[in-house]
């Protein structure tokens, strides 16, 4: 397939481009920042500008011509709360997402995969979840970054309803950890205090498995909007998950067992519908 990846210069974008290229896809990276290392074609684009998005998705001299793009993976965003003032995070993320979805509709690009977020699952867990494990049925936002992701999912639903041939896969990534960025370096320090990582119930997703989920999202044959939780099967902790939850939030009901160090995010939907299978646990070094 010929695939455009927005945010391809970022953490998840770089791994996604590697994964897609390794599976034989041609990829063009659209990002406001150039990539640190060459990974194929790149064009600088400000996704908050509708004209730039329409222009870039409809053809770029020597990169590609109109009608040859099969799929768009939209990862570009301000990727979390507190990085910019709240209103900036909200506005940039939701405007870029609208610009990408709407341009895809106008250009007849039916295959769209987009980075939603675990922040719709109860983040920052200052209080207990209603029950565990947590499934896609939970969708609530408490901070501006999460509001932008929530409205992105709502937009995707509407586009899916209005354009029945379209596929809009929304991937609710847990905290993306990249070994090359040293993201696992803090892991030992997290072990002694369950409070440190309670904000996402001790979950994570290795960047390589997140990229696998993106590829599967692009390759899967679905129509309409579908949201998937994308997390590793295990937690970031050595202590059993039940013990951690009981210590931090006693009395949370279980709808099914969460044995050993299993994650409190239920990824069975991604496993059954996308064929997702995380393969990079921190426990294996
Ligand atoms: N990192 C995480 O833990 C995490 C967790 C859940 C969801 N996500 C989502 O995954 C996606 C990728 O996150 P990441 O960690 O790779 O972030 P990142 O910051 O490493 O990469 C984001 C990229 O988007 C680009 N970008 C931002 N605004 C842009 C704009 N207006 N126009 C063009 N390019 C723009 C940036 O230049 C950057 O290269 C984001 O949508 C983020 O919200 C990330």
PDB file of C-alpha atoms and ligand atoms in Angstrom:
ATOM      1  CA  UNK A   1       0.000   0.000   0.000  1.00  0.00           C
ATOM      2  CA  UNK A   2       0.980   3.671  -0.356  1.00  0.00           C
ATOM      3  CA  UNK A   3       0.572   5.184   3.091  1.00  0.00           C
ATOM      4  CA  UNK A   4       0.898   8.691   4.501  1.00  0.00           C
ATOM      5  CA  UNK A   5       1.974   8.864   8.142  1.00  0.00           C
ATOM      6  CA  UNK A   6       1.502  12.183   9.935  1.00  0.00           C
ATOM      7  CA  UNK A   7       3.837  12.742  12.851  1.00  0.00           C
ATOM      8  CA  UNK A   8       6.304  10.328  11.296  1.00  0.00           C
ATOM      9  CA  UNK A   9       9.240  12.202  12.848  1.00  0.00           C
ATOM     10  CA  UNK A  10       7.972  11.510  16.385  1.00  0.00           C
ATOM     11  CA  UNK A  11       8.436   8.567  18.720  1.00  0.00           C
ATOM     12  CA  UNK A  12       5.569   6.414  17.516  1.00  0.00           C
ATOM     13  CA  UNK A  13       5.850   7.738  13.972  1.00  0.00           C
ATOM     14  CA  UNK A  14       9.436   6.536  13.540  1.00  0.00           C
ATOM     15  CA  UNK A  15       8.576   3.032  14.747  1.00  0.00           C
ATOM     16  CA  UNK A  16       5.446   3.005  12.580  1.00  0.00           C
ATOM     17  CA  UNK A  17       7.377   3.914   9.444  1.00  0.00           C
ATOM     18  CA  UNK A  18       9.915   1.135  10.210  1.00  0.00           C
ATOM     19  CA  UNK A  19       7.101  -1.384  10.728  1.00  0.00           C
ATOM     20  CA  UNK A  20       5.188  -0.394   7.582  1.00  0.00           C
ATOM     21  CA  UNK A  21       8.313  -0.375   5.411  1.00  0.00           C
ATOM     22  CA  UNK A  22       9.367  -3.763   6.804  1.00  0.00           C
ATOM     23  CA  UNK A  23       6.018  -5.119   5.596  1.00  0.00           C
ATOM     24  CA  UNK A  24       6.462  -3.814   2.072  1.00  0.00           C
ATOM     25  CA  UNK A  25       4.492  -0.570   2.253  1.00  0.00           C
ATOM     26  CA  UNK A  26       5.604   2.761   0.724  1.00  0.00           C
ATOM     27  CA  UNK A  27       5.411   5.538   3.322  1.00  0.00           C
ATOM     28  CA  UNK A  28       5.472   9.336   3.137  1.00  0.00           C
ATOM     29  CA  UNK A  29       6.037  11.225   6.393  1.00  0.00           C
ATOM     30  CA  UNK A  30       4.162  14.516   6.873  1.00  0.00           C
ATOM     31  CA  UNK A  31       5.393  16.367   9.937  1.00  0.00           C
ATOM     32  CA  UNK A  32       6.113  19.904  11.099  1.00  0.00           C
ATOM     33  CA  UNK A  33       9.589  18.733  12.104  1.00  0.00           C
ATOM     34  CA  UNK A  34      12.077  16.880   9.906  1.00  0.00           C
ATOM     35  CA  UNK A  35      13.006  13.346  10.972  1.00  0.00           C
ATOM     36  CA  UNK A  36      16.230  12.922  12.991  1.00  0.00           C
ATOM     37  CA  UNK A  37      17.399  10.204  10.594  1.00  0.00           C
ATOM     38  CA  UNK A  38      16.297   9.581   7.019  1.00  0.00           C
ATOM     39  CA  UNK A  39      13.411   7.112   6.774  1.00  0.00           C
ATOM     40  CA  UNK A  40      12.216   7.676   3.230  1.00  0.00           C
ATOM     41  CA  UNK A  41      10.235  10.598   1.818  1.00  0.00           C
ATOM     42  CA  UNK A  42       9.337  13.515   4.081  1.00  0.00           C
ATOM     43  CA  UNK A  43       7.405  16.741   3.516  1.00  0.00           C
ATOM     44  CA  UNK A  44       7.045  19.485   6.113  1.00  0.00           C
ATOM     45  CA  UNK A  45       3.377  20.237   6.783  1.00  0.00           C
ATOM     46  CA  UNK A  46       1.483  22.182   9.424  1.00  0.00           C
ATOM     47  CA  UNK A  47      -1.560  19.993  10.010  1.00  0.00           C
ATOM     48  CA  UNK A  48      -3.492  22.784  11.712  1.00  0.00           C
ATOM     49  CA  UNK A  49      -3.723  24.477   8.294  1.00  0.00           C
ATOM     50  CA  UNK A  50      -6.525  22.908   6.249  1.00  0.00           C
ATOM     51  CA  UNK A  51      -5.060  24.129   2.963  1.00  0.00           C
ATOM     52  CA  UNK A  52      -1.707  22.521   3.733  1.00  0.00           C
ATOM     53  CA  UNK A  53      -3.359  19.218   4.666  1.00  0.00           C
ATOM     54  CA  UNK A  54      -5.526  19.165   1.519  1.00  0.00           C
ATOM     55  CA  UNK A  55      -2.506  20.092  -0.554  1.00  0.00           C
ATOM     56  CA  UNK A  56      -0.271  17.451   0.981  1.00  0.00           C
ATOM     57  CA  UNK A  57      -2.855  14.656   0.843  1.00  0.00           C
ATOM     58  CA  UNK A  58      -3.769  15.403  -2.767  1.00  0.00           C
ATOM     59  CA  UNK A  59      -0.267  15.076  -4.274  1.00  0.00           C
ATOM     60  CA  UNK A  60       3.278  16.401  -3.878  1.00  0.00           C
ATOM     61  CA  UNK A  61       5.685  16.870  -6.815  1.00  0.00           C
ATOM     62  CA  UNK A  62       8.059  13.904  -7.131  1.00  0.00           C
ATOM     63  CA  UNK A  63       6.662  12.302  -3.945  1.00  0.00           C
ATOM     64  CA  UNK A  64       3.347  11.039  -5.315  1.00  0.00           C
ATOM     65  CA  UNK A  65       0.379  12.097  -7.427  1.00  0.00           C
ATOM     66  CA  UNK A  66      -3.314  12.370  -6.661  1.00  0.00           C
ATOM     67  CA  UNK A  67      -5.182   9.119  -6.277  1.00  0.00           C
ATOM     68  CA  UNK A  68      -2.232   6.951  -5.329  1.00  0.00           C
ATOM     69  CA  UNK A  69      -2.557   7.092  -1.542  1.00  0.00           C
ATOM     70  CA  UNK A  70      -4.320   4.043  -0.080  1.00  0.00           C
ATOM     71  CA  UNK A  71      -4.252   4.930   3.611  1.00  0.00           C
ATOM     72  CA  UNK A  72      -3.499   7.704   6.092  1.00  0.00           C
ATOM     73  CA  UNK A  73      -2.100   7.071   9.565  1.00  0.00           C
ATOM     74  CA  UNK A  74      -2.633  10.217  11.641  1.00  0.00           C
ATOM     75  CA  UNK A  75      -0.248  10.293  14.606  1.00  0.00           C
ATOM     76  CA  UNK A  76       0.787  13.956  14.701  1.00  0.00           C
ATOM     77  CA  UNK A  77      -0.370  15.725  17.840  1.00  0.00           C
ATOM     78  CA  UNK A  78       0.755  17.389  21.001  1.00  0.00           C
ATOM     79  CA  UNK A  79       1.047  13.961  22.618  1.00  0.00           C
ATOM     80  CA  UNK A  80      -0.022  14.590  26.185  1.00  0.00           C
ATOM     81  CA  UNK A  81      -1.212  17.051  28.807  1.00  0.00           C
ATOM     82  CA  UNK A  82       1.041  19.787  30.248  1.00  0.00           C
ATOM     83  CA  UNK A  83       3.392  20.059  27.232  1.00  0.00           C
ATOM     84  CA  UNK A  84       1.624  23.223  26.024  1.00  0.00           C
ATOM     85  CA  UNK A  85      -1.117  25.366  27.625  1.00  0.00           C
ATOM     86  CA  UNK A  86      -4.348  23.356  27.735  1.00  0.00           C
ATOM     87  CA  UNK A  87      -6.250  25.375  25.121  1.00  0.00           C
ATOM     88  CA  UNK A  88      -3.333  25.066  22.689  1.00  0.00           C
ATOM     89  CA  UNK A  89      -3.208  21.282  23.116  1.00  0.00           C
ATOM     90  CA  UNK A  90      -6.955  21.010  22.640  1.00  0.00           C
ATOM     91  CA  UNK A  91      -7.114  23.333  19.631  1.00  0.00           C
ATOM     92  CA  UNK A  92      -4.072  21.968  17.776  1.00  0.00           C
ATOM     93  CA  UNK A  93      -5.091  18.349  18.239  1.00  0.00           C
ATOM     94  CA  UNK A  94      -8.730  18.651  17.338  1.00  0.00           C
ATOM     95  CA  UNK A  95      -8.159  20.992  14.380  1.00  0.00           C
ATOM     96  CA  UNK A  96      -5.445  18.729  12.926  1.00  0.00           C
ATOM     97  CA  UNK A  97      -7.650  15.675  13.360  1.00  0.00           C
ATOM     98  CA  UNK A  98     -10.587  17.395  11.660  1.00  0.00           C
ATOM     99  CA  UNK A  99      -8.309  18.565   8.834  1.00  0.00           C
ATOM    100  CA  UNK A 100      -6.999  15.050   8.224  1.00  0.00           C
ATOM    101  CA  UNK A 101     -10.393  13.283   8.415  1.00  0.00           C
ATOM    102  CA  UNK A 102     -12.126  15.886   6.264  1.00  0.00           C
ATOM    103  CA  UNK A 103      -9.342  15.918   3.654  1.00  0.00           C
ATOM    104  CA  UNK A 104      -9.466  12.121   3.453  1.00  0.00           C
ATOM    105  CA  UNK A 105     -13.215  12.303   2.768  1.00  0.00           C
ATOM    106  CA  UNK A 106     -12.795  14.946   0.066  1.00  0.00           C
ATOM    107  CA  UNK A 107      -9.983  13.003  -1.612  1.00  0.00           C
ATOM    108  CA  UNK A 108     -11.648   9.584  -1.385  1.00  0.00           C
ATOM    109  CA  UNK A 109      -9.076   8.066   0.992  1.00  0.00           C
ATOM    110  CA  UNK A 110     -11.149   5.468   2.854  1.00  0.00           C
ATOM    111  CA  UNK A 111      -8.513   3.866   5.055  1.00  0.00           C
ATOM    112  CA  UNK A 112      -7.713   5.952   8.137  1.00  0.00           C
ATOM    113  CA  UNK A 113      -5.900   4.937  11.316  1.00  0.00           C
ATOM    114  CA  UNK A 114      -5.593   7.489  14.084  1.00  0.00           C
ATOM    115  CA  UNK A 115      -3.910   7.734  17.493  1.00  0.00           C
ATOM    116  CA  UNK A 116      -6.485   8.131  20.212  1.00  0.00           C
ATOM    117  CA  UNK A 117      -5.380   7.644  23.815  1.00  0.00           C
ATOM    118  CA  UNK A 118      -5.679   5.760  27.074  1.00  0.00           C
ATOM    119  CA  UNK A 119      -6.566   9.111  28.644  1.00  0.00           C
ATOM    120  CA  UNK A 120     -10.175   8.275  27.698  1.00  0.00           C
ATOM    121  CA  UNK A 121     -10.106   5.288  30.062  1.00  0.00           C
ATOM    122  CA  UNK A 122     -10.126   7.131  33.385  1.00  0.00           C
ATOM    123  CA  UNK A 123      -6.790   8.965  33.342  1.00  0.00           C
ATOM    124  CA  UNK A 124      -5.298  10.227  35.605  1.00  0.00           C
ATOM    125  CA  UNK A 125      -6.872   7.749  38.019  1.00  0.00           C
ATOM    126  CA  UNK A 126      -6.899  10.069  41.007  1.00  0.00           C
ATOM    127  CA  UNK A 127      -9.791   7.871  42.073  1.00  0.00           C
ATOM    128  CA  UNK A 128     -10.628   4.213  41.461  1.00  0.00           C
ATOM    129  CA  UNK A 129     -11.913   2.812  38.165  1.00  0.00           C
ATOM    130  CA  UNK A 130     -15.554   1.669  38.280  1.00  0.00           C
ATOM    131  CA  UNK A 131     -14.373  -1.905  37.625  1.00  0.00           C
ATOM    132  CA  UNK A 132     -11.475  -3.814  36.110  1.00  0.00           C
ATOM    133  CA  UNK A 133     -10.311  -4.907  33.618  1.00  0.00           C
ATOM    134  CA  UNK A 134     -11.066  -1.755  31.634  1.00  0.00           C
ATOM    135  CA  UNK A 135     -12.570  -2.141  28.164  1.00  0.00           C
ATOM    136  CA  UNK A 136     -13.364   0.168  25.246  1.00  0.00           C
ATOM    137  CA  UNK A 137     -16.809   0.769  26.777  1.00  0.00           C
ATOM    138  CA  UNK A 138     -15.161   3.324  29.093  1.00  0.00           C
ATOM    139  CA  UNK A 139     -14.909   6.679  27.331  1.00  0.00           C
ATOM    140  CA  UNK A 140     -14.526   9.732  29.507  1.00  0.00           C
ATOM    141  CA  UNK A 141     -12.163  12.696  29.482  1.00  0.00           C
ATOM    142  CA  UNK A 142     -10.947  14.828  32.383  1.00  0.00           C
ATOM    143  CA  UNK A 143      -8.169  16.954  30.868  1.00  0.00           C
ATOM    144  CA  UNK A 144      -7.887  19.064  27.719  1.00  0.00           C
ATOM    145  CA  UNK A 145      -5.623  16.596  25.920  1.00  0.00           C
ATOM    146  CA  UNK A 146      -8.180  13.843  26.583  1.00  0.00           C
ATOM    147  CA  UNK A 147     -11.022  16.149  25.472  1.00  0.00           C
ATOM    148  CA  UNK A 148      -9.240  16.494  22.103  1.00  0.00           C
ATOM    149  CA  UNK A 149      -8.982  12.707  21.773  1.00  0.00           C
ATOM    150  CA  UNK A 150     -12.598  12.185  22.850  1.00  0.00           C
ATOM    151  CA  UNK A 151     -13.868  14.654  20.257  1.00  0.00           C
ATOM    152  CA  UNK A 152     -11.627  13.006  17.658  1.00  0.00           C
ATOM    153  CA  UNK A 153     -13.357   9.687  18.338  1.00  0.00           C
ATOM    154  CA  UNK A 154     -16.765  11.344  18.110  1.00  0.00           C
ATOM    155  CA  UNK A 155     -15.757  12.932  14.793  1.00  0.00           C
ATOM    156  CA  UNK A 156     -14.555   9.545  13.525  1.00  0.00           C
ATOM    157  CA  UNK A 157     -17.943   8.037  14.416  1.00  0.00           C
ATOM    158  CA  UNK A 158     -19.738  10.724  12.458  1.00  0.00           C
ATOM    159  CA  UNK A 159     -17.477  10.353   9.414  1.00  0.00           C
ATOM    160  CA  UNK A 160     -17.957   6.588   9.573  1.00  0.00           C
ATOM    161  CA  UNK A 161     -21.738   7.006   9.673  1.00  0.00           C
ATOM    162  CA  UNK A 162     -21.817   9.550   6.827  1.00  0.00           C
ATOM    163  CA  UNK A 163     -19.348   7.673   4.617  1.00  0.00           C
ATOM    164  CA  UNK A 164     -20.100   3.947   4.917  1.00  0.00           C
ATOM    165  CA  UNK A 165     -17.128   2.886   2.746  1.00  0.00           C
ATOM    166  CA  UNK A 166     -14.691   4.518   5.179  1.00  0.00           C
ATOM    167  CA  UNK A 167     -12.668   2.731   7.832  1.00  0.00           C
ATOM    168  CA  UNK A 168     -11.600   4.816  10.836  1.00  0.00           C
ATOM    169  CA  UNK A 169      -9.529   2.820  13.300  1.00  0.00           C
ATOM    170  CA  UNK A 170      -8.959   4.684  16.585  1.00  0.00           C
ATOM    171  CA  UNK A 171      -6.103   3.224  18.618  1.00  0.00           C
ATOM    172  CA  UNK A 172      -6.220   4.084  22.316  1.00  0.00           C
ATOM    173  CA  UNK A 173      -2.545   3.671  23.103  1.00  0.00           C
ATOM    174  CA  UNK A 174      -1.322   3.222  26.629  1.00  0.00           C
ATOM    175  CA  UNK A 175       1.879   5.067  27.567  1.00  0.00           C
ATOM    176  CA  UNK A 176       4.255   4.414  24.674  1.00  0.00           C
ATOM    177  CA  UNK A 177       7.699   3.275  25.869  1.00  0.00           C
ATOM    178  CA  UNK A 178      10.649   3.236  23.482  1.00  0.00           C
ATOM    179  CA  UNK A 179      13.809   1.404  24.549  1.00  0.00           C
ATOM    180  CA  UNK A 180      15.902   3.539  22.179  1.00  0.00           C
ATOM    181  CA  UNK A 181      14.676   6.694  23.942  1.00  0.00           C
ATOM    182  CA  UNK A 182      15.564   5.263  27.372  1.00  0.00           C
ATOM    183  CA  UNK A 183      11.905   5.090  28.354  1.00  0.00           C
ATOM    184  CA  UNK A 184      12.448   1.894  30.358  1.00  0.00           C
ATOM    185  CA  UNK A 185      15.256   3.429  32.424  1.00  0.00           C
ATOM    186  CA  UNK A 186      12.910   4.519  35.209  1.00  0.00           C
ATOM    187  CA  UNK A 187      11.367   1.100  35.609  1.00  0.00           C
ATOM    188  CA  UNK A 188      13.318   0.012  38.700  1.00  0.00           C
ATOM    189  CA  UNK A 189      12.438   3.235  40.505  1.00  0.00           C
ATOM    190  CA  UNK A 190       8.717   2.632  39.853  1.00  0.00           C
ATOM    191  CA  UNK A 191       8.747  -0.714  41.668  1.00  0.00           C
ATOM    192  CA  UNK A 192       8.960   0.514  45.261  1.00  0.00           C
ATOM    193  CA  UNK A 193       5.960   2.865  45.146  1.00  0.00           C
ATOM    194  CA  UNK A 194       2.670   1.875  43.471  1.00  0.00           C
ATOM    195  CA  UNK A 195       1.544   5.524  43.601  1.00  0.00           C
ATOM    196  CA  UNK A 196       4.120   6.559  40.983  1.00  0.00           C
ATOM    197  CA  UNK A 197       2.406   4.843  38.038  1.00  0.00           C
ATOM    198  CA  UNK A 198      -1.170   4.622  39.326  1.00  0.00           C
ATOM    199  CA  UNK A 199      -2.075   7.411  36.847  1.00  0.00           C
ATOM    200  CA  UNK A 200      -2.516   4.802  34.136  1.00  0.00           C
ATOM    201  CA  UNK A 201      -2.953   1.760  36.382  1.00  0.00           C
ATOM    202  CA  UNK A 202       0.629   0.558  35.729  1.00  0.00           C
ATOM    203  CA  UNK A 203       0.039  -0.130  32.033  1.00  0.00           C
ATOM    204  CA  UNK A 204       2.293   0.542  29.010  1.00  0.00           C
ATOM    205  CA  UNK A 205       2.793  -0.275  25.345  1.00  0.00           C
ATOM    206  CA  UNK A 206       6.190  -0.954  23.812  1.00  0.00           C
ATOM    207  CA  UNK A 207       6.652   1.339  20.800  1.00  0.00           C
ATOM    208  CA  UNK A 208       7.301  -1.649  18.517  1.00  0.00           C
ATOM    209  CA  UNK A 209       4.008  -3.267  19.504  1.00  0.00           C
ATOM    210  CA  UNK A 210       2.208   0.055  19.122  1.00  0.00           C
ATOM    211  CA  UNK A 211       3.583   0.192  15.577  1.00  0.00           C
ATOM    212  CA  UNK A 212       2.389  -3.360  14.999  1.00  0.00           C
ATOM    213  CA  UNK A 213      -1.127  -2.258  15.998  1.00  0.00           C
ATOM    214  CA  UNK A 214      -0.988   0.635  13.533  1.00  0.00           C
ATOM    215  CA  UNK A 215       0.032  -1.690  10.696  1.00  0.00           C
ATOM    216  CA  UNK A 216      -2.732  -4.138  11.583  1.00  0.00           C
ATOM    217  CA  UNK A 217      -5.187  -1.235  11.690  1.00  0.00           C
ATOM    218  CA  UNK A 218      -4.155  -0.200   8.191  1.00  0.00           C
ATOM    219  CA  UNK A 219      -4.283  -3.742   6.839  1.00  0.00           C
ATOM    220  CA  UNK A 220      -7.529  -4.860   8.468  1.00  0.00           C
ATOM    221  CA  UNK A 221     -10.743  -4.912   6.479  1.00  0.00           C
ATOM    222  CA  UNK A 222     -13.384  -3.069   8.475  1.00  0.00           C
ATOM    223  CA  UNK A 223     -15.775  -0.259   7.754  1.00  0.00           C
ATOM    224  CA  UNK A 224     -16.925   2.455  10.098  1.00  0.00           C
ATOM    225  CA  UNK A 225     -15.235   3.655  13.260  1.00  0.00           C
ATOM    226  CA  UNK A 226     -13.769   1.138  15.712  1.00  0.00           C
ATOM    227  CA  UNK A 227     -11.796   1.996  18.847  1.00  0.00           C
ATOM    228  CA  UNK A 228      -9.221  -0.391  20.289  1.00  0.00           C
ATOM    229  CA  UNK A 229      -7.221  -0.333  23.507  1.00  0.00           C
ATOM    230  CA  UNK A 230      -3.575  -0.952  22.641  1.00  0.00           C
ATOM    231  CA  UNK A 231      -1.459  -1.995  25.626  1.00  0.00           C
ATOM    232  CA  UNK A 232       0.977  -4.707  26.539  1.00  0.00           C
ATOM    233  CA  UNK A 233      -0.430  -7.785  28.228  1.00  0.00           C
ATOM    234  CA  UNK A 234       1.612  -7.197  31.370  1.00  0.00           C
ATOM    235  CA  UNK A 235       2.053  -4.227  33.709  1.00  0.00           C
ATOM    236  CA  UNK A 236       5.229  -2.238  34.387  1.00  0.00           C
ATOM    237  CA  UNK A 237       5.369  -3.706  37.905  1.00  0.00           C
ATOM    238  CA  UNK A 238       6.791  -6.882  39.450  1.00  0.00           C
ATOM    239  CA  UNK A 239       4.116  -7.055  42.155  1.00  0.00           C
ATOM    240  CA  UNK A 240       0.843  -8.807  41.252  1.00  0.00           C
ATOM    241  CA  UNK A 241      -1.708  -6.428  39.762  1.00  0.00           C
ATOM    242  CA  UNK A 242      -4.414  -7.395  42.261  1.00  0.00           C
ATOM    243  CA  UNK A 243      -2.145  -6.534  45.184  1.00  0.00           C
ATOM    244  CA  UNK A 244      -1.314  -3.102  43.713  1.00  0.00           C
ATOM    245  CA  UNK A 245      -4.946  -2.219  43.090  1.00  0.00           C
ATOM    246  CA  UNK A 246      -6.044  -3.359  46.535  1.00  0.00           C
ATOM    247  CA  UNK A 247      -3.341  -1.196  48.139  1.00  0.00           C
ATOM    248  CA  UNK A 248      -4.080   1.949  46.091  1.00  0.00           C
ATOM    249  CA  UNK A 249      -7.843   1.610  45.446  1.00  0.00           C
ATOM    250  CA  UNK A 250      -9.299  -1.019  47.791  1.00  0.00           C
ATOM    251  CA  UNK A 251     -12.577  -2.710  46.851  1.00  0.00           C
ATOM    252  CA  UNK A 252     -12.648  -2.169  43.047  1.00  0.00           C
ATOM    253  CA  UNK A 253     -14.915  -4.864  41.544  1.00  0.00           C
ATOM    254  CA  UNK A 254     -13.520  -7.339  39.008  1.00  0.00           C
ATOM    255  CA  UNK A 255     -15.629  -8.276  35.961  1.00  0.00           C
ATOM    256  CA  UNK A 256     -13.067 -10.959  35.179  1.00  0.00           C
ATOM    257  CA  UNK A 257      -9.887 -12.226  36.762  1.00  0.00           C
ATOM    258  CA  UNK A 258      -6.633 -10.296  36.280  1.00  0.00           C
ATOM    259  CA  UNK A 259      -4.037 -12.927  37.171  1.00  0.00           C
ATOM    260  CA  UNK A 260      -0.395 -12.295  38.077  1.00  0.00           C
ATOM    261  CA  UNK A 261       1.076  -9.164  36.569  1.00  0.00           C
ATOM    262  CA  UNK A 262      -1.525  -8.913  33.789  1.00  0.00           C
ATOM    263  CA  UNK A 263      -2.522  -5.423  32.629  1.00  0.00           C
ATOM    264  CA  UNK A 264      -5.750  -3.838  33.871  1.00  0.00           C
ATOM    265  CA  UNK A 265      -6.461  -2.777  30.269  1.00  0.00           C
ATOM    266  CA  UNK A 266      -8.384  -5.452  28.381  1.00  0.00           C
ATOM    267  CA  UNK A 267      -6.891  -5.828  24.895  1.00  0.00           C
ATOM    268  CA  UNK A 268      -9.056  -8.750  23.807  1.00  0.00           C
ATOM    269  CA  UNK A 269     -10.892  -6.648  21.190  1.00  0.00           C
ATOM    270  CA  UNK A 270      -7.639  -5.729  19.417  1.00  0.00           C
ATOM    271  CA  UNK A 271      -6.495  -9.335  19.642  1.00  0.00           C
ATOM    272  CA  UNK A 272      -9.663 -10.791  18.184  1.00  0.00           C
ATOM    273  CA  UNK A 273     -10.490  -8.136  15.562  1.00  0.00           C
ATOM    274  CA  UNK A 274      -7.013  -6.987  14.472  1.00  0.00           C
ATOM    275  CA  UNK A 275      -4.927 -10.058  15.295  1.00  0.00           C
ATOM    276  CA  UNK A 276      -2.841  -7.863  17.648  1.00  0.00           C
ATOM    277  CA  UNK A 277      -0.283  -9.750  19.730  1.00  0.00           C
ATOM    278  CA  UNK A 278       2.235  -7.757  21.814  1.00  0.00           C
ATOM    279  CA  UNK A 279       5.687  -9.315  21.586  1.00  0.00           C
ATOM    280  CA  UNK A 280       7.966  -6.938  23.509  1.00  0.00           C
ATOM    281  CA  UNK A 281       7.601  -7.170  27.284  1.00  0.00           C
ATOM    282  CA  UNK A 282      10.145  -5.315  29.465  1.00  0.00           C
ATOM    283  CA  UNK A 283      10.388  -8.548  31.487  1.00  0.00           C
ATOM    284  CA  UNK A 284      12.275 -10.158  28.637  1.00  0.00           C
ATOM    285  CA  UNK A 285      14.931  -7.413  28.744  1.00  0.00           C
TER     286      UNK A 285
HETATM  287  N1  LIG B   1       3.541   8.847  23.698  1.00  0.00           N
HETATM  288  C1  LIG B   1       2.528   8.292  24.357  1.00  0.00           C
HETATM  289  O1  LIG B   1       2.696   7.749  25.479  1.00  0.00           O
HETATM  290  C2  LIG B   1       1.141   8.283  23.748  1.00  0.00           C
HETATM  291  C3  LIG B   1       0.096   7.596  24.429  1.00  0.00           C
HETATM  292  C4  LIG B   1      -1.188   7.594  23.855  1.00  0.00           C
HETATM  293  C5  LIG B   1      -1.405   8.230  22.639  1.00  0.00           C
HETATM  294  N2  LIG B   1      -0.372   8.889  22.018  1.00  0.00           N
HETATM  295  C6  LIG B   1      -0.634   9.561  20.741  1.00  0.00           C
HETATM  296  O2  LIG B   1       0.224   8.977  19.762  1.00  0.00           O
HETATM  297  C7  LIG B   1       0.588   9.961  18.796  1.00  0.00           C
HETATM  298  C8  LIG B   1       2.098   9.989  18.622  1.00  0.00           C
HETATM  299  O3  LIG B   1       2.695  10.310  19.861  1.00  0.00           O
HETATM  300  P1  LIG B   1       4.277  10.396  20.011  1.00  0.00           P
HETATM  301  O4  LIG B   1       4.607   9.925  21.383  1.00  0.00           O
HETATM  302  O5  LIG B   1       4.956   9.757  18.861  1.00  0.00           O
HETATM  303  O6  LIG B   1       4.490  11.978  19.962  1.00  0.00           O
HETATM  304  P2  LIG B   1       5.764  12.807  19.417  1.00  0.00           P
HETATM  305  O7  LIG B   1       5.676  14.151  20.044  1.00  0.00           O
HETATM  306  O8  LIG B   1       7.013  12.032  19.587  1.00  0.00           O
HETATM  307  O9  LIG B   1       5.452  12.937  17.862  1.00  0.00           O
HETATM  308  C9  LIG B   1       4.420  13.770  17.387  1.00  0.00           C
HETATM  309  C10 LIG B   1       4.862  14.355  16.068  1.00  0.00           C
HETATM  310  O10 LIG B   1       3.794  15.152  15.574  1.00  0.00           O
HETATM  311  C11 LIG B   1       4.340  16.318  14.995  1.00  0.00           C
HETATM  312  N3  LIG B   1       3.335  17.386  15.027  1.00  0.00           N
HETATM  313  C12 LIG B   1       2.715  17.887  16.106  1.00  0.00           C
HETATM  314  N4  LIG B   1       1.872  18.857  15.755  1.00  0.00           N
HETATM  315  C13 LIG B   1       1.944  18.953  14.409  1.00  0.00           C
HETATM  316  C14 LIG B   1       1.314  19.775  13.451  1.00  0.00           C
HETATM  317  N5  LIG B   1       0.403  20.711  13.799  1.00  0.00           N
HETATM  318  N6  LIG B   1       1.634  19.615  12.154  1.00  0.00           N
HETATM  319  C15 LIG B   1       2.544  18.692  11.776  1.00  0.00           C
HETATM  320  N7  LIG B   1       3.173  17.878  12.644  1.00  0.00           N
HETATM  321  C16 LIG B   1       2.883  18.021  13.942  1.00  0.00           C
HETATM  322  C17 LIG B   1       5.559  16.652  15.840  1.00  0.00           C
HETATM  323  O11 LIG B   1       6.487  17.439  15.113  1.00  0.00           O
HETATM  324  C18 LIG B   1       6.095  15.265  16.184  1.00  0.00           C
HETATM  325  O12 LIG B   1       7.097  14.833  15.272  1.00  0.00           O
HETATM  326  C19 LIG B   1      -0.035  11.271  19.269  1.00  0.00           C
HETATM  327  O13 LIG B   1      -1.254  11.473  18.599  1.00  0.00           O
HETATM  328  C20 LIG B   1      -0.286  11.038  20.749  1.00  0.00           C
HETATM  329  O14 LIG B   1      -1.353  11.840  21.228  1.00  0.00           O
HETATM  330  C21 LIG B   1       0.892   8.918  22.536  1.00  0.00           C
END
